[in-house]
Amino acid sequence: MSSRGKEQVGANLQQQQHHFSNNELESRGLLIGGLGHTNTQDMWTREACTSAKSVGLLERKQARACRATPDVMPSLVQAAKDTSIVCQQAFRHRRWNCSSIERAPDYTPELLTGTREQAFVYAMSAAAAVWRLARGCALGSLAACSCATPPRKEPPSPSALMSPSSFTTMSVSFDTLSIKNSFKWGGCGDDVRSASRIAKRFLQGAAPLGTGATAKFMHAINMHNNRAGRRAVEQSLTLECKCHGVSGSCSVRTCWRGLGASGPSAAGSRLLHRYATAAEVRPKGSGGRLPPLYHHDSLLYTTKSPDYCLPDKKRGSLGTIGRQCNGSSSGYEGCEYLCCGRGHVTRTENILERCDCKYISCCYVRCKTCRRVIQTYECN
């Protein structure tokens, strides 16, 4: 790496300078949000990993993993950006709209106290990391992995690929029933298993600081939600196939398991559903352990969320005063829900714009001027 490249990484990391207590660093140790403010094109070296630890972007064991495998860092940086994008897209119409994730790694209380929102962000962070790492494996940009090992089960039959249960004729759920046919495993499948292992080592390397049962319990919840996020990516794998044959006869198809082109948002959709059905948990006994009652796919939380209607810094609520809402909707984006019953202000704006444009001769356009009325609704 050139000295200029090292200097650029150092400069970017110095811009992220923060000072955290040990407990705060441990809370952030299972997230990668702070990396989203760095450049995906930065060259990561052992020195850059140490610098990232010194400014609070990585905790101790993460910095050690970074120094051992610096080639995974661009994927994790992009995953941090993905987490922010998917989260804000998923919650854009709700009272909590995930805007606070942009403050990473200086997270606000709702992402540190065991709420539903923390559960989603931790799971989404892990899901985005697995997705980006799996793509890096398939593209050959990571030394620790490459293409996925072909499954032992035979690919589904042509009739199964055309079944109504498939998303398209070329992409179906992997658990479709199969019979012997002219299919064969090939291509380069996404190695989600290796990607999940790398993400787990990076995101769950930190041990709970302190000996208290509360700290151990919170750590156990965070690790559970990380695992739920990784599993959401595994469940997003679909069967992708390519036809071979004369004149499009498709006499042979080569198939592989892939994540498709939808990006981490596919896992985000699964996790948003699980956010709505998240389970509240309490520690079992005094050991800080999770009660063995919950499915691995469930999201868990331990602190009830505020209603996010009014500003409350202690609980991480920004409130909805001044938020734009939809005056004709009864859903989450509707003024009744988003404004928490406080009412809203309707604003009307007249906009003049070109309209009814027509070509005159070869290269002249004549347009009329039209008036358009726009109404916006803003919460009191």
Coordinates of C-alpha atoms in Angstrom, one line a residue:
M1 CA 0.0 0.0 0.0
S2 CA 1.3 3.5 -0.8
S3 CA 2.1 6.0 1.9
R4 CA -0.6 8.2 0.4
G5 CA -3.2 5.5 0.8
K6 CA -2.1 4.9 4.5
E7 CA -2.3 8.7 5.1
Q8 CA -5.9 8.8 3.6
V9 CA -7.1 6.0 5.8
G10 CA -5.6 7.6 8.8
A11 CA -7.2 11.0 8.0
N12 CA -10.6 9.4 7.5
L13 CA -10.4 7.6 10.8
Q14 CA -9.2 10.7 12.6
Q15 CA -12.4 12.4 11.5
Q16 CA -14.3 9.8 13.4
Q17 CA -12.5 10.6 16.7
H18 CA -14.7 9.6 19.7
H19 CA -14.1 8.8 23.3
F20 CA -16.2 6.0 24.8
S21 CA -16.2 4.2 28.1
N22 CA -15.5 0.4 28.2
N23 CA -19.3 -0.4 28.5
E24 CA -20.2 1.8 25.6
L25 CA -17.5 0.2 23.4
E26 CA -18.8 -3.3 24.3
S27 CA -22.4 -2.2 23.4
R28 CA -21.1 -1.0 20.0
G29 CA -18.9 -4.1 19.6
L30 CA -21.7 -6.1 18.0
L31 CA -22.5 -3.3 15.5
I32 CA -20.6 -2.0 12.4
G33 CA -22.5 1.2 12.0
G34 CA -19.6 3.5 12.6
L35 CA -17.7 2.0 9.7
G36 CA -20.3 3.4 7.4
H37 CA -18.7 6.8 7.6
T38 CA -15.5 5.5 6.2
N39 CA -14.7 5.1 2.5
T40 CA -15.3 1.7 0.9
Q41 CA -12.3 2.4 -1.4
D42 CA -9.9 2.9 1.6
M43 CA -7.0 0.4 1.8
W44 CA -7.1 -1.4 5.2
T45 CA -3.8 -2.4 6.8
R46 CA -2.8 -3.5 10.3
E47 CA -2.1 0.2 11.1
A48 CA -5.5 1.2 9.9
C49 CA -7.2 -1.4 12.0
T50 CA -5.3 -0.2 15.1
S51 CA -6.3 3.4 14.3
A52 CA -9.9 2.3 13.9
K53 CA -9.7 0.9 17.4
S54 CA -8.2 4.0 18.9
V55 CA -11.0 6.2 17.6
G56 CA -13.8 3.9 18.8
L57 CA -14.9 2.3 15.5
L58 CA -13.7 -1.1 16.5
E59 CA -13.4 -2.8 19.9
R60 CA -10.3 -4.9 20.9
K61 CA -11.2 -8.3 19.4
Q62 CA -12.6 -6.7 16.3
A63 CA -9.4 -4.8 15.7
R64 CA -7.5 -8.1 16.1
A65 CA -9.8 -9.8 13.5
C66 CA -9.3 -6.7 11.3
R67 CA -5.5 -7.1 11.5
A68 CA -5.7 -10.8 10.7
T69 CA -8.0 -10.4 7.7
P70 CA -8.0 -6.8 6.5
D71 CA -9.4 -7.8 3.1
V72 CA -12.9 -8.2 4.7
M73 CA -13.1 -4.6 5.8
P74 CA -14.3 -3.0 2.6
S75 CA -17.2 -5.5 2.6
L76 CA -18.0 -4.6 6.3
V77 CA -17.8 -0.9 5.5
Q78 CA -20.4 -1.4 2.7
A79 CA -22.5 -3.5 5.0
A80 CA -22.6 -0.7 7.5
K81 CA -23.9 1.6 4.7
D82 CA -26.4 -1.0 3.7
T83 CA -27.7 -1.3 7.3
S84 CA -28.4 2.4 7.4
I85 CA -30.1 2.5 4.0
V86 CA -32.3 -0.6 4.6
C87 CA -33.3 0.5 8.1
Q88 CA -34.3 4.0 7.1
Q89 CA -36.2 2.7 4.1
A90 CA -38.1 0.1 6.2
F91 CA -39.1 2.6 8.9
R92 CA -39.4 5.8 6.8
H93 CA -43.1 6.2 7.5
R94 CA -43.0 5.2 11.2
R95 CA -42.7 7.3 14.3
W96 CA -39.2 5.9 14.8
N97 CA -37.7 6.3 11.4
C98 CA -34.2 5.0 12.1
S99 CA -32.6 8.5 11.4
S100 CA -30.6 8.1 14.6
I101 CA -28.5 5.4 13.0
E102 CA -26.7 8.2 11.1
R103 CA -25.0 9.2 14.4
A104 CA -23.1 5.9 14.5
P105 CA -21.0 5.1 16.4
D106 CA -22.4 7.7 18.9
Y107 CA -25.7 5.8 19.2
T108 CA -28.7 7.2 21.1
P109 CA -30.3 5.4 24.0
E110 CA -33.0 3.5 22.0
L111 CA -30.1 1.5 20.3
L112 CA -28.3 0.8 23.6
T113 CA -31.0 -0.2 26.1
G114 CA -32.4 -3.4 24.6
T115 CA -35.4 -2.1 22.7
R116 CA -37.2 -3.6 19.6
E117 CA -35.4 -1.1 17.5
Q118 CA -32.0 -2.2 18.8
A119 CA -32.9 -5.8 18.1
F120 CA -33.7 -4.9 14.5
V121 CA -30.5 -2.8 14.0
Y122 CA -28.3 -5.5 15.5
A123 CA -29.9 -8.2 13.3
M124 CA -29.8 -6.1 10.2
S125 CA -26.2 -5.2 10.8
A126 CA -25.3 -8.9 10.9
A127 CA -27.5 -9.7 7.9
A128 CA -25.8 -7.0 5.8
A129 CA -22.4 -8.2 6.8
V130 CA -23.1 -11.7 5.8
W131 CA -24.6 -10.6 2.4
R132 CA -21.6 -8.4 1.5
L133 CA -19.1 -11.0 2.6
A134 CA -20.9 -13.8 0.7
R135 CA -20.8 -11.7 -2.5
G136 CA -17.1 -10.9 -1.8
C137 CA -16.4 -14.7 -1.5
A138 CA -18.1 -15.4 -4.9
L139 CA -16.3 -12.5 -6.6
G140 CA -12.9 -13.8 -5.4
S141 CA -12.0 -10.7 -3.4
L142 CA -11.6 -12.5 -0.1
A143 CA -8.8 -14.9 0.7
A144 CA -10.7 -16.9 3.3
C145 CA -13.5 -18.1 1.0
S146 CA -14.6 -18.5 -2.6
C147 CA -17.6 -20.2 -4.2
A148 CA -20.0 -22.2 -2.1
T149 CA -19.6 -26.0 -1.9
P150 CA -22.4 -27.6 -4.1
P151 CA -25.2 -29.1 -2.0
R152 CA -25.5 -32.9 -1.9
K153 CA -29.1 -32.9 -2.9
E154 CA -29.9 -32.9 -6.6
P155 CA -31.4 -29.8 -8.1
P156 CA -35.2 -29.6 -8.6
S157 CA -36.8 -31.0 -11.7
P158 CA -37.9 -28.7 -14.6
S159 CA -41.5 -29.1 -13.6
A160 CA -40.6 -28.0 -10.0
L161 CA -38.9 -24.9 -11.4
M162 CA -42.1 -24.0 -13.2
S163 CA -44.3 -24.4 -10.1
P164 CA -46.5 -21.5 -8.9
S165 CA -44.6 -21.5 -5.6
S166 CA -41.4 -20.2 -7.3
F167 CA -40.7 -16.5 -7.6
T168 CA -39.6 -16.9 -11.2
T169 CA -38.9 -19.8 -13.5
M170 CA -35.2 -19.2 -12.8
S171 CA -35.2 -18.6 -9.1
V172 CA -36.9 -20.9 -6.6
S173 CA -36.7 -21.8 -3.0
F174 CA -33.9 -24.4 -2.3
D175 CA -36.2 -26.7 -0.4
T176 CA -38.3 -27.6 -3.4
L177 CA -38.8 -31.3 -3.9
S178 CA -36.3 -32.8 -6.4
I179 CA -36.0 -35.8 -8.7
K180 CA -33.3 -37.1 -11.0
N181 CA -33.1 -35.0 -14.1
S182 CA -30.8 -33.2 -16.5
F183 CA -29.7 -30.6 -14.0
K184 CA -26.2 -30.3 -12.5
W185 CA -24.6 -28.2 -9.8
G186 CA -22.2 -25.6 -11.2
G187 CA -21.6 -21.9 -11.4
C188 CA -20.5 -20.0 -8.4
G189 CA -22.9 -20.1 -5.5
D190 CA -22.8 -17.6 -2.7
D191 CA -20.8 -19.0 0.2
V192 CA -23.2 -17.9 3.0
R193 CA -21.8 -20.4 5.4
S194 CA -18.3 -19.0 5.3
A195 CA -19.6 -15.4 5.2
S196 CA -21.7 -16.1 8.3
R197 CA -18.6 -17.6 10.1
I198 CA -16.5 -14.5 9.3
A199 CA -19.3 -12.1 10.3
K200 CA -19.9 -14.0 13.6
R201 CA -16.2 -13.8 14.5
F202 CA -16.2 -10.0 13.8
L203 CA -19.5 -9.0 15.3
Q204 CA -19.6 -11.4 18.3
G205 CA -16.0 -11.4 19.3
A206 CA -16.5 -9.1 22.3
A207 CA -17.1 -10.7 25.7
P208 CA -19.4 -8.9 28.1
L209 CA -17.6 -6.5 30.2
G210 CA -18.2 -6.8 33.9
T211 CA -19.5 -9.7 35.9
G212 CA -23.0 -8.5 36.5
A213 CA -26.0 -10.6 35.4
T214 CA -27.5 -7.6 33.6
A215 CA -24.4 -7.1 31.4
K216 CA -24.3 -10.8 30.5
F217 CA -28.0 -10.9 29.7
M218 CA -27.8 -7.9 27.4
H219 CA -24.9 -9.4 25.7
A220 CA -26.8 -12.7 25.2
I221 CA -29.7 -10.8 23.7
N222 CA -27.4 -9.0 21.3
M223 CA -25.7 -12.2 20.2
H224 CA -29.1 -13.9 19.7
N225 CA -30.3 -11.0 17.4
N226 CA -27.0 -11.1 15.5
R227 CA -27.6 -14.8 14.9
A228 CA -31.2 -14.1 13.8
G229 CA -29.8 -11.6 11.2
R230 CA -27.3 -14.2 9.9
R231 CA -30.0 -16.8 9.6
A232 CA -32.3 -14.3 7.6
V233 CA -29.6 -14.3 4.9
E234 CA -29.3 -18.0 4.8
Q235 CA -33.1 -18.2 4.4
S236 CA -32.8 -15.7 1.5
L237 CA -30.8 -18.2 -0.7
T238 CA -32.7 -19.2 -3.9
L239 CA -31.9 -21.6 -6.7
E240 CA -30.6 -19.9 -9.8
C241 CA -30.1 -21.8 -13.0
K242 CA -28.7 -21.3 -16.5
C243 CA -29.9 -23.2 -19.6
H244 CA -27.7 -25.0 -22.0
G245 CA -28.8 -26.7 -25.3
V246 CA -29.3 -26.3 -29.0
S247 CA -31.7 -23.6 -30.1
G248 CA -32.7 -22.8 -26.6
S249 CA -33.8 -26.4 -25.9
C250 CA -32.5 -26.2 -22.3
S251 CA -31.6 -29.9 -22.4
V252 CA -29.2 -29.3 -19.5
R253 CA -29.4 -26.6 -16.7
T254 CA -26.5 -25.6 -14.5
C255 CA -27.8 -24.5 -11.1
W256 CA -26.3 -22.9 -8.0
R257 CA -27.6 -21.3 -4.7
G258 CA -27.4 -17.6 -4.8
L259 CA -28.6 -14.4 -3.1
G260 CA -30.0 -12.8 -6.2
A261 CA -29.8 -9.1 -7.0
S262 CA -32.1 -7.7 -4.4
G263 CA -29.3 -7.0 -2.0
P264 CA -29.6 -7.1 1.9
S265 CA -33.1 -5.7 1.6
A266 CA -34.4 -9.2 1.1
A267 CA -33.2 -10.1 4.6
G268 CA -34.4 -6.7 5.8
S269 CA -37.9 -7.6 4.8
R270 CA -37.8 -10.8 6.8
L271 CA -36.4 -9.0 9.8
L272 CA -39.0 -6.2 9.6
H273 CA -41.7 -8.9 10.0
R274 CA -39.8 -10.3 12.9
Y275 CA -39.5 -6.9 14.5
A276 CA -43.3 -6.7 14.6
T277 CA -43.5 -10.1 16.4
A278 CA -40.4 -9.6 18.6
A279 CA -40.6 -11.3 22.0
E280 CA -39.9 -9.5 25.3
V281 CA -37.5 -11.6 27.6
R282 CA -36.3 -11.5 31.1
P283 CA -33.2 -13.2 32.5
K284 CA -33.5 -16.8 33.8
G285 CA -32.2 -17.0 37.3
S286 CA -29.1 -14.9 38.3
G287 CA -26.7 -16.1 35.6
G288 CA -27.8 -13.6 33.0
R289 CA -28.9 -16.4 30.5
L290 CA -31.7 -16.3 28.0
P291 CA -34.6 -18.6 28.8
P292 CA -34.6 -21.5 26.3
L293 CA -38.1 -20.7 24.9
Y294 CA -37.4 -18.7 21.8
H295 CA -36.8 -19.8 18.2
H296 CA -33.5 -18.8 16.7
D297 CA -35.2 -16.7 14.1
S298 CA -37.1 -14.5 16.6
L299 CA -35.9 -11.0 17.6
L300 CA -35.7 -10.5 21.3
Y301 CA -35.9 -7.3 23.4
T302 CA -35.8 -6.6 27.1
T303 CA -36.9 -2.9 27.3
K304 CA -40.2 -1.5 26.1
S305 CA -39.8 1.2 23.5
P306 CA -41.1 4.7 24.0
D307 CA -44.0 5.8 21.7
Y308 CA -41.6 8.2 20.0
C309 CA -44.3 10.9 19.9
L310 CA -42.5 13.6 21.9
P311 CA -38.7 14.4 22.2
D312 CA -37.1 12.5 25.1
K313 CA -33.3 12.4 25.0
K314 CA -33.1 10.0 27.9
R315 CA -35.0 7.3 26.0
G316 CA -33.7 8.2 22.5
S317 CA -37.0 9.6 21.2
L318 CA -36.8 12.5 18.7
G319 CA -40.5 13.0 18.5
T320 CA -42.7 13.5 15.4
I321 CA -43.2 17.3 15.6
G322 CA -42.6 18.8 12.2
R323 CA -42.7 15.4 10.4
Q324 CA -44.5 15.2 7.1
C325 CA -47.5 12.8 7.0
N326 CA -50.1 11.6 4.5
G327 CA -53.5 13.2 5.1
S328 CA -55.4 10.6 3.2
S329 CA -53.8 7.4 4.7
S330 CA -54.8 5.4 7.7
G331 CA -51.5 3.5 7.8
Y332 CA -48.3 4.2 9.6
E333 CA -47.6 7.3 7.3
G334 CA -51.1 8.7 8.0
C335 CA -51.4 11.9 10.0
E336 CA -53.6 10.3 12.7
Y337 CA -50.9 7.8 13.6
L338 CA -47.7 9.7 12.9
C339 CA -48.9 12.9 14.7
C340 CA -50.0 10.9 17.7
G341 CA -53.4 12.7 17.8
R342 CA -51.9 16.2 18.1
G343 CA -53.3 17.2 14.7
H344 CA -51.5 18.6 11.7
V345 CA -51.0 21.7 9.6
T346 CA -52.0 21.6 5.9
R347 CA -49.8 23.7 3.6
T348 CA -50.8 24.5 0.0
E349 CA -48.2 25.6 -2.6
N350 CA -48.8 26.6 -6.2
I351 CA -46.1 25.6 -8.6
L352 CA -45.8 26.9 -12.2
E353 CA -44.3 24.4 -14.6
R354 CA -44.0 23.7 -18.3
C355 CA -46.6 21.4 -19.8
D356 CA -48.2 20.3 -23.1
C357 CA -44.9 20.6 -24.9
K358 CA -44.9 20.1 -28.7
Y359 CA -42.1 20.0 -31.3
I360 CA -42.3 22.9 -33.8
S361 CA -40.3 22.3 -37.0
C362 CA -37.1 20.3 -36.4
C363 CA -35.6 21.7 -33.3
Y364 CA -37.9 24.1 -31.5
V365 CA -40.2 23.1 -28.6
R366 CA -43.3 25.2 -27.6
C367 CA -44.8 24.6 -24.1
K368 CA -47.6 26.0 -22.1
T369 CA -47.3 27.1 -18.5
C370 CA -49.5 25.1 -16.1
R371 CA -50.2 25.7 -12.4
R372 CA -50.0 22.7 -10.1
V373 CA -51.3 22.7 -6.5
I374 CA -49.3 20.7 -4.0
Q375 CA -50.6 20.0 -0.5
T376 CA -48.3 18.9 2.3
Y377 CA -49.2 17.9 5.8
E378 CA -47.0 18.5 8.8
C379 CA -47.4 17.2 12.4
N380 CA -48.1 19.7 15.2

